[in-house]
CSV table of C-alpha atoms and ligand atoms in Angstrom, one decimal:
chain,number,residue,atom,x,y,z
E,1,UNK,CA,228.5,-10.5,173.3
E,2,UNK,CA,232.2,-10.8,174.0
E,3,UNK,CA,233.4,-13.7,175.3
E,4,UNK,CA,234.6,-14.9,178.8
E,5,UNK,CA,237.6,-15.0,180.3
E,6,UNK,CA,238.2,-18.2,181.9
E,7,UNK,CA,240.8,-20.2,184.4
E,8,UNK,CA,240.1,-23.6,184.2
E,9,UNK,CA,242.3,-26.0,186.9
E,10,UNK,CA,243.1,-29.5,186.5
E,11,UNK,CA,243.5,-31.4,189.1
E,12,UNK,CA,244.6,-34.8,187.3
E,13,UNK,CA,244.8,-38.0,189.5
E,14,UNK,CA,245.6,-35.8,192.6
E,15,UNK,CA,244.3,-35.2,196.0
E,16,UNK,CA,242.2,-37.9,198.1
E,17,UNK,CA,238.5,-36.9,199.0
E,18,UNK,CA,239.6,-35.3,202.3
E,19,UNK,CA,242.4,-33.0,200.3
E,20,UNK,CA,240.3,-32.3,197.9
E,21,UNK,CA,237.2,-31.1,199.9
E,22,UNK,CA,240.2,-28.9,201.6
E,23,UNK,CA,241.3,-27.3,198.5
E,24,UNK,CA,238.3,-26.5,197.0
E,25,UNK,CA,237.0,-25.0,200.5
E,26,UNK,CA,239.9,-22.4,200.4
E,27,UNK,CA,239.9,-21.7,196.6
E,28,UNK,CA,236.0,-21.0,196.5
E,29,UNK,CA,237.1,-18.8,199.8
E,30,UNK,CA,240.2,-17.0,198.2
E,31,UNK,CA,238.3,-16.5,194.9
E,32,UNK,CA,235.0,-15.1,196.2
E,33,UNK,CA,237.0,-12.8,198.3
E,34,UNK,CA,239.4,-11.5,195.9
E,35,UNK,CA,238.0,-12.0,192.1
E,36,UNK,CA,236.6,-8.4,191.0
E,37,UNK,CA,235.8,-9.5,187.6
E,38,UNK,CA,233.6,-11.4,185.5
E,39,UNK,CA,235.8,-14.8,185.1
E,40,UNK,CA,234.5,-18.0,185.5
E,41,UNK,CA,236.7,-20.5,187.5
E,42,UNK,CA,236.0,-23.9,186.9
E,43,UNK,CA,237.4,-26.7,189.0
E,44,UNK,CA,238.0,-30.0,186.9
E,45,UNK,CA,238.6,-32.4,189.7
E,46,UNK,CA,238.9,-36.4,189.4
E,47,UNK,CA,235.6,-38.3,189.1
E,48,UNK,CA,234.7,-38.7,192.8
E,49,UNK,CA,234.7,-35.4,194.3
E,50,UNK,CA,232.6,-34.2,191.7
E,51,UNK,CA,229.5,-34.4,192.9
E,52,UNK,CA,230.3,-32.9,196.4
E,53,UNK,CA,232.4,-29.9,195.0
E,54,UNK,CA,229.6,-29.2,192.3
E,55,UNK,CA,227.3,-29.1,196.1
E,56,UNK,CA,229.9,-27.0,197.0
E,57,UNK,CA,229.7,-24.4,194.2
E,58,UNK,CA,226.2,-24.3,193.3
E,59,UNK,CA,225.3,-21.0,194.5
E,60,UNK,CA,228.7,-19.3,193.6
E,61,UNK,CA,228.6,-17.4,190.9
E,62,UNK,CA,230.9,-17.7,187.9
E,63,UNK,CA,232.3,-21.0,189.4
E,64,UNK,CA,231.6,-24.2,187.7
E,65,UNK,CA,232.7,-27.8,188.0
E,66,UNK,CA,234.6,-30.0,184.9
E,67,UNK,CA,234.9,-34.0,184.4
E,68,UNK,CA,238.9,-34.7,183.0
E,69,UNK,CA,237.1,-37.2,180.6
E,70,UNK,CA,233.9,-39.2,179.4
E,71,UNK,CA,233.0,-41.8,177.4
E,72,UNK,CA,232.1,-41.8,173.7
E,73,UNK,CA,229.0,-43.7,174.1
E,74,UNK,CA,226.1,-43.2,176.0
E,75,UNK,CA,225.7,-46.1,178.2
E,76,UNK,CA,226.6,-50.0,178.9
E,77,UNK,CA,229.3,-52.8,179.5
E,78,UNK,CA,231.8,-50.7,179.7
E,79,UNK,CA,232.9,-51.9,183.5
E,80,UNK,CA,234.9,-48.8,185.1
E,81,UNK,CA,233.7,-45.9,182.4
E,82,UNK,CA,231.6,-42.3,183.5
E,83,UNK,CA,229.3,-41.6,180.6
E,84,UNK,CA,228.6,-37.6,179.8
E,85,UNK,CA,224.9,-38.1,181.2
E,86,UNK,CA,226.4,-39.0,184.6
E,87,UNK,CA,228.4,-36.3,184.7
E,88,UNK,CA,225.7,-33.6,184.1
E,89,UNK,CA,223.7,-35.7,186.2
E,90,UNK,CA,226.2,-34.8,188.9
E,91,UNK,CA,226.0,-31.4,188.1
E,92,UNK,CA,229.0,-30.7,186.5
E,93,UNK,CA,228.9,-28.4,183.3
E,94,UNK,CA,232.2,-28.8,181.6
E,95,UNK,CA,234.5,-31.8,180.3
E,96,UNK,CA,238.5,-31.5,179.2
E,97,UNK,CA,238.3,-33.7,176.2
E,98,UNK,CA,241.3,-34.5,173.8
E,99,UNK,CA,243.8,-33.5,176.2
E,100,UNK,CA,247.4,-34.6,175.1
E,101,UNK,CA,248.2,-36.9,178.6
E,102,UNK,CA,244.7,-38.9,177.1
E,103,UNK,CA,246.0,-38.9,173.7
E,104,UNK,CA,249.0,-40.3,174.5
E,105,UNK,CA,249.1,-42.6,177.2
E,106,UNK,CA,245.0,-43.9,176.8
E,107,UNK,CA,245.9,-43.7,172.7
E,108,UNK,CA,242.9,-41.4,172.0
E,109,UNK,CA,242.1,-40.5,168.5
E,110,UNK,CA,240.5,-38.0,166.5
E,111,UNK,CA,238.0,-40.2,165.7
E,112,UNK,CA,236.7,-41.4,169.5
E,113,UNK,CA,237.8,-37.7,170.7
E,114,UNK,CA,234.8,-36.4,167.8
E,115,UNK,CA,232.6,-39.0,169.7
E,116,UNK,CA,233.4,-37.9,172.9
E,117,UNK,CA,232.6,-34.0,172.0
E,118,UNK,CA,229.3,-35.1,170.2
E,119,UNK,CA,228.2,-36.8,173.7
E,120,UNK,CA,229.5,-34.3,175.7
E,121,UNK,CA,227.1,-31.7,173.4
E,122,UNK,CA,224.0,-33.8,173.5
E,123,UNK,CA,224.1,-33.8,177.2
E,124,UNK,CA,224.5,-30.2,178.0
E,125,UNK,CA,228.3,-30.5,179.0
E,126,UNK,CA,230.6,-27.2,177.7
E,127,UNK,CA,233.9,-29.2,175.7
E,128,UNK,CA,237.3,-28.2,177.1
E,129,UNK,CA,239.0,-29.3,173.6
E,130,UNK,CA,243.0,-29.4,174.0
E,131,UNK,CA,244.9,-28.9,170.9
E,132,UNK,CA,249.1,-28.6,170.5
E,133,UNK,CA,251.7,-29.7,169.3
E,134,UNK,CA,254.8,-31.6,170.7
E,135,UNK,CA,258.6,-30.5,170.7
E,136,UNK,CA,259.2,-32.4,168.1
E,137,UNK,CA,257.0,-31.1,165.9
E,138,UNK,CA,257.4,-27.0,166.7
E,139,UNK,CA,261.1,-27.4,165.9
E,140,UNK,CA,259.8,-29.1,162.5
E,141,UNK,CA,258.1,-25.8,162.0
E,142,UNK,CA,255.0,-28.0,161.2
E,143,UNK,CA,253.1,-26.4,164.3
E,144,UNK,CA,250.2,-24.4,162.8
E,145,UNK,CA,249.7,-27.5,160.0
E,146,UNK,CA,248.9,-29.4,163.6
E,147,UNK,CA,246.7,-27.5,165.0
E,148,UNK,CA,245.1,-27.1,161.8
E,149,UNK,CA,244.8,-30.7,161.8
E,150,UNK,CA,243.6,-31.5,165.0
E,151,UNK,CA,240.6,-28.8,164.7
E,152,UNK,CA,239.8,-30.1,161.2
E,153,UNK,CA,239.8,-33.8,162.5
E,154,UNK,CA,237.8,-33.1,165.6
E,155,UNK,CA,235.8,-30.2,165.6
E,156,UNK,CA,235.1,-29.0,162.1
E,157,UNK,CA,232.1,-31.2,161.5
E,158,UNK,CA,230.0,-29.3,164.0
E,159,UNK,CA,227.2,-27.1,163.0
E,160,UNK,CA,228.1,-23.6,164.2
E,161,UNK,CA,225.7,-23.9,167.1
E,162,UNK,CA,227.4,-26.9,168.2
E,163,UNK,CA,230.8,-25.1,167.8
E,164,UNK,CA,230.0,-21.7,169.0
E,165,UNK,CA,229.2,-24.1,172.5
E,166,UNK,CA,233.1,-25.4,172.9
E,167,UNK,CA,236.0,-23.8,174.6
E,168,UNK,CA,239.4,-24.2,173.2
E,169,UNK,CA,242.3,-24.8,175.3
E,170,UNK,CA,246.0,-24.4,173.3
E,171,UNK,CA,248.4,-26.8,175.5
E,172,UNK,CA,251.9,-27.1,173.5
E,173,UNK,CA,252.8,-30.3,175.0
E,174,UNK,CA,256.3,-29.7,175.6
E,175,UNK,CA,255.1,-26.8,178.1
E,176,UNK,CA,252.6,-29.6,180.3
E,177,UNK,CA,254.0,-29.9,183.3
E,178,UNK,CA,257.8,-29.2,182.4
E,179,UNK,CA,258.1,-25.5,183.9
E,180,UNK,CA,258.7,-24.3,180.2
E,181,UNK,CA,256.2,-21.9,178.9
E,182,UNK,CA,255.5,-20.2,176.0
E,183,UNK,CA,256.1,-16.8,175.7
E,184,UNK,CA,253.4,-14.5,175.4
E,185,UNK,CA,254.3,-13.4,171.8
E,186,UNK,CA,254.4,-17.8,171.1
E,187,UNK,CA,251.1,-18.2,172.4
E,188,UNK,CA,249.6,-15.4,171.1
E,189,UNK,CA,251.2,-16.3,167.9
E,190,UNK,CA,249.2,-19.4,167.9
E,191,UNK,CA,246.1,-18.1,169.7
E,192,UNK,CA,245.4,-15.9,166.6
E,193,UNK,CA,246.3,-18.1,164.1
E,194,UNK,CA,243.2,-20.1,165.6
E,195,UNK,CA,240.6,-17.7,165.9
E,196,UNK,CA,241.5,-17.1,161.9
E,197,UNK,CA,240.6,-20.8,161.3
E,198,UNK,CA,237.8,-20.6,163.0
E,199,UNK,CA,236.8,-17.6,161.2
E,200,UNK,CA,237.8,-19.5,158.1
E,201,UNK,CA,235.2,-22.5,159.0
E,202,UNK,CA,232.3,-20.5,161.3
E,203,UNK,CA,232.8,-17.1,160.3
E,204,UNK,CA,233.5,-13.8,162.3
E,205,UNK,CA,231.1,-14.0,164.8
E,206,UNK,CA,231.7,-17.6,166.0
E,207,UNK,CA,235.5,-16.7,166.0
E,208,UNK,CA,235.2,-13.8,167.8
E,209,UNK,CA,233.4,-15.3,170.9
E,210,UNK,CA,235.2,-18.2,170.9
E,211,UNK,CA,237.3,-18.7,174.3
E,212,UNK,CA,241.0,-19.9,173.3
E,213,UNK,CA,242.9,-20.4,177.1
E,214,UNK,CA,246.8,-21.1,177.2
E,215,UNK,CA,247.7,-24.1,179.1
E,216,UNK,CA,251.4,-25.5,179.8
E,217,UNK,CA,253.4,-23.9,183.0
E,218,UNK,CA,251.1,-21.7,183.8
E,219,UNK,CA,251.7,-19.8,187.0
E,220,UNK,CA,250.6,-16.8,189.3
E,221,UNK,CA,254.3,-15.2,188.0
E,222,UNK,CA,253.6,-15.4,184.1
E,223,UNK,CA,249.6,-15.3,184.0
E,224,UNK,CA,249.0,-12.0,183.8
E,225,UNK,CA,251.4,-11.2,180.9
E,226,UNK,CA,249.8,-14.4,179.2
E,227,UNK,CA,246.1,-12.8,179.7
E,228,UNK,CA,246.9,-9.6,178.7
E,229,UNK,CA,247.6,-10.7,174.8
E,230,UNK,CA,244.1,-10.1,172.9
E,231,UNK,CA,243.9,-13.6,171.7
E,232,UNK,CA,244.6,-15.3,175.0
E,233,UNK,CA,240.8,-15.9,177.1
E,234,UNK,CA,242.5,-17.2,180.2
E,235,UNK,CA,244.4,-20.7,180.8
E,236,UNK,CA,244.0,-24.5,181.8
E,237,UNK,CA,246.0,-24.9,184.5
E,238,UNK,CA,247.4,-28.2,186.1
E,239,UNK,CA,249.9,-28.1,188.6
E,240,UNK,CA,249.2,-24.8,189.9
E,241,UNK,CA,245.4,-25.4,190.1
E,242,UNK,CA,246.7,-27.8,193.2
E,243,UNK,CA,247.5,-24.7,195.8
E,244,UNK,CA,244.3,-22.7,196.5
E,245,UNK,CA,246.5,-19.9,196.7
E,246,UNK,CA,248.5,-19.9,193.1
E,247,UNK,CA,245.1,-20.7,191.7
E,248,UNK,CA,243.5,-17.9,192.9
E,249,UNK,CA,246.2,-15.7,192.2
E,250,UNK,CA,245.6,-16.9,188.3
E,251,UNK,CA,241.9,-16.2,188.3
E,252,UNK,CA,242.8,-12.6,189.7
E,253,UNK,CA,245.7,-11.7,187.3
E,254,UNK,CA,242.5,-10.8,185.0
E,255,UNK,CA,241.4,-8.5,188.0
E,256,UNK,CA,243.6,-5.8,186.5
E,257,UNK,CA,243.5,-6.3,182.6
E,258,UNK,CA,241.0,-4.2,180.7
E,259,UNK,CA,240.6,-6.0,177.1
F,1,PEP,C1,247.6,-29.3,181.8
F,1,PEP,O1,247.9,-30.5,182.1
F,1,PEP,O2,246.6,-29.1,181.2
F,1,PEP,C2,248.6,-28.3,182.2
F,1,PEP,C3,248.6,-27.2,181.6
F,1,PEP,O3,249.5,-28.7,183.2
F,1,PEP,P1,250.7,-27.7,183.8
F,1,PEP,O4,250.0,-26.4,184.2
F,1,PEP,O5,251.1,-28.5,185.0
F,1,PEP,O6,251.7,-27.6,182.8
């Protein structure tokens, strides 16, 4: 089975209901029109359009819906939280978890974020797990030992079942949001360097099926020279995932690529 190609867009804490029922109108439009491959696009959009844009997409094929977060435990007094059973319950099938904007500024750990996967898992919801590292630490040179770190800490404990379930996504976070990207030979760099860990920990197979995207500046202009390195499975995409017609142009920039 190979794996999937897939362009995942983040929509962050943008767009009210109204816009956001627009945009996902047009993209689902653009991207059943114009997509001539198998990639899944999935729309991660802020808790309370997700149940109306998973409506939305239920019959589309190859088009999913993602939560940007969930809690780490399963239910309670925990006033202004959305557990991982709601959001399946909603019909979403995928949750970014670990991403670096919730590492840094809602101080998650490795610790919660291994909570967070293990609930996402028990209810049926597909991990988005970001992993990168920051400017300071690629011009330490200590950028693999990070990455190696954050997989170890988070995601090594799985059984290989439970791993073979997640998607990675690699976000250096000096390329979130700051119009700097990482070359294609950086990312790729990277990208390889963590399908060999995972070989390391869950063996050929596993490795090889794995999905790794690139996310940080990712744009209709450099996505198809991102998707074209072998390691690279497509991208997680924030501020471009807010035009229907740059996001669709990323999903397509597979439409050509033959891996
Ligand atoms: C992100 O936040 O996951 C991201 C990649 O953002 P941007 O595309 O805006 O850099």
């Amino acid at each position: 089975m190979n794996r999937k190609n897939i362009v995942a867009g983040n929509w962050k804490m943008n767009k009210d209901y109204q816009g956001g029922m627009e945009l996902i109108s047009e993209a689902v439009n653009m991207i059943r029109d114009e997509r001539n491959t198998d990639t899944i696009a999935i729309f991660a959009t802020p808790f309370i359009h997700l149940s109306s844009v998973s409506q939305l997409i239920k019959e589309e094929p190859g088009i999913y819906t993602a939560a940007q977060n969930c809690h780490q435990e399963e239910s309670g007094a925990y006033t202004g939280e959305i557990s991982a059973a709601m959001i399946r319950s909603v019909g979403a099938s995928y949750v970014i978890i670990g991403h670096s904007e919730r590492r840094n500024y809602f101080h998650e750990d490795h610790e919660l974020l291994r909570k967070k996967v293990q609930q996402a898992l028990k209810h049926d919801l597909i991990p988005i797990f970001c992993i990168g590292e920051t400017l300071e630490e690629r011009n330490a040179g200590s950028h693999f030992e990070v990455i190696t770190k954050q997989l170890n800490e988070s995601l090594c404990h799985l059984s290989p079942d439970e791993f073979s379930k997640i998607v990675l996504a690699y976000e250096p976070v000096w390329a979130i949001g700051t119009g700097l990207t990482a070359s294609p030979e950086q990312a790729q760099e990277i990208h390889a360097f963590i399908r060999k860990e995972i070989t390391a920990r869950f063996g050929d197979l596993i490795a090889a099926q794995t999905s790794i995207l690139y996310g940080g500046s990712c744009n209709p202009q450099n996505a198809a020279s991102l998707f074209s390195q072998p390691d690279i499975d497509g991208g997680l995409i924030g501020g471009a995932s807010l035009q229907s017609r740059d996001f669709t142009n990323i999903v397509t920039a597979f439409n050509p690529i033959r891996k």
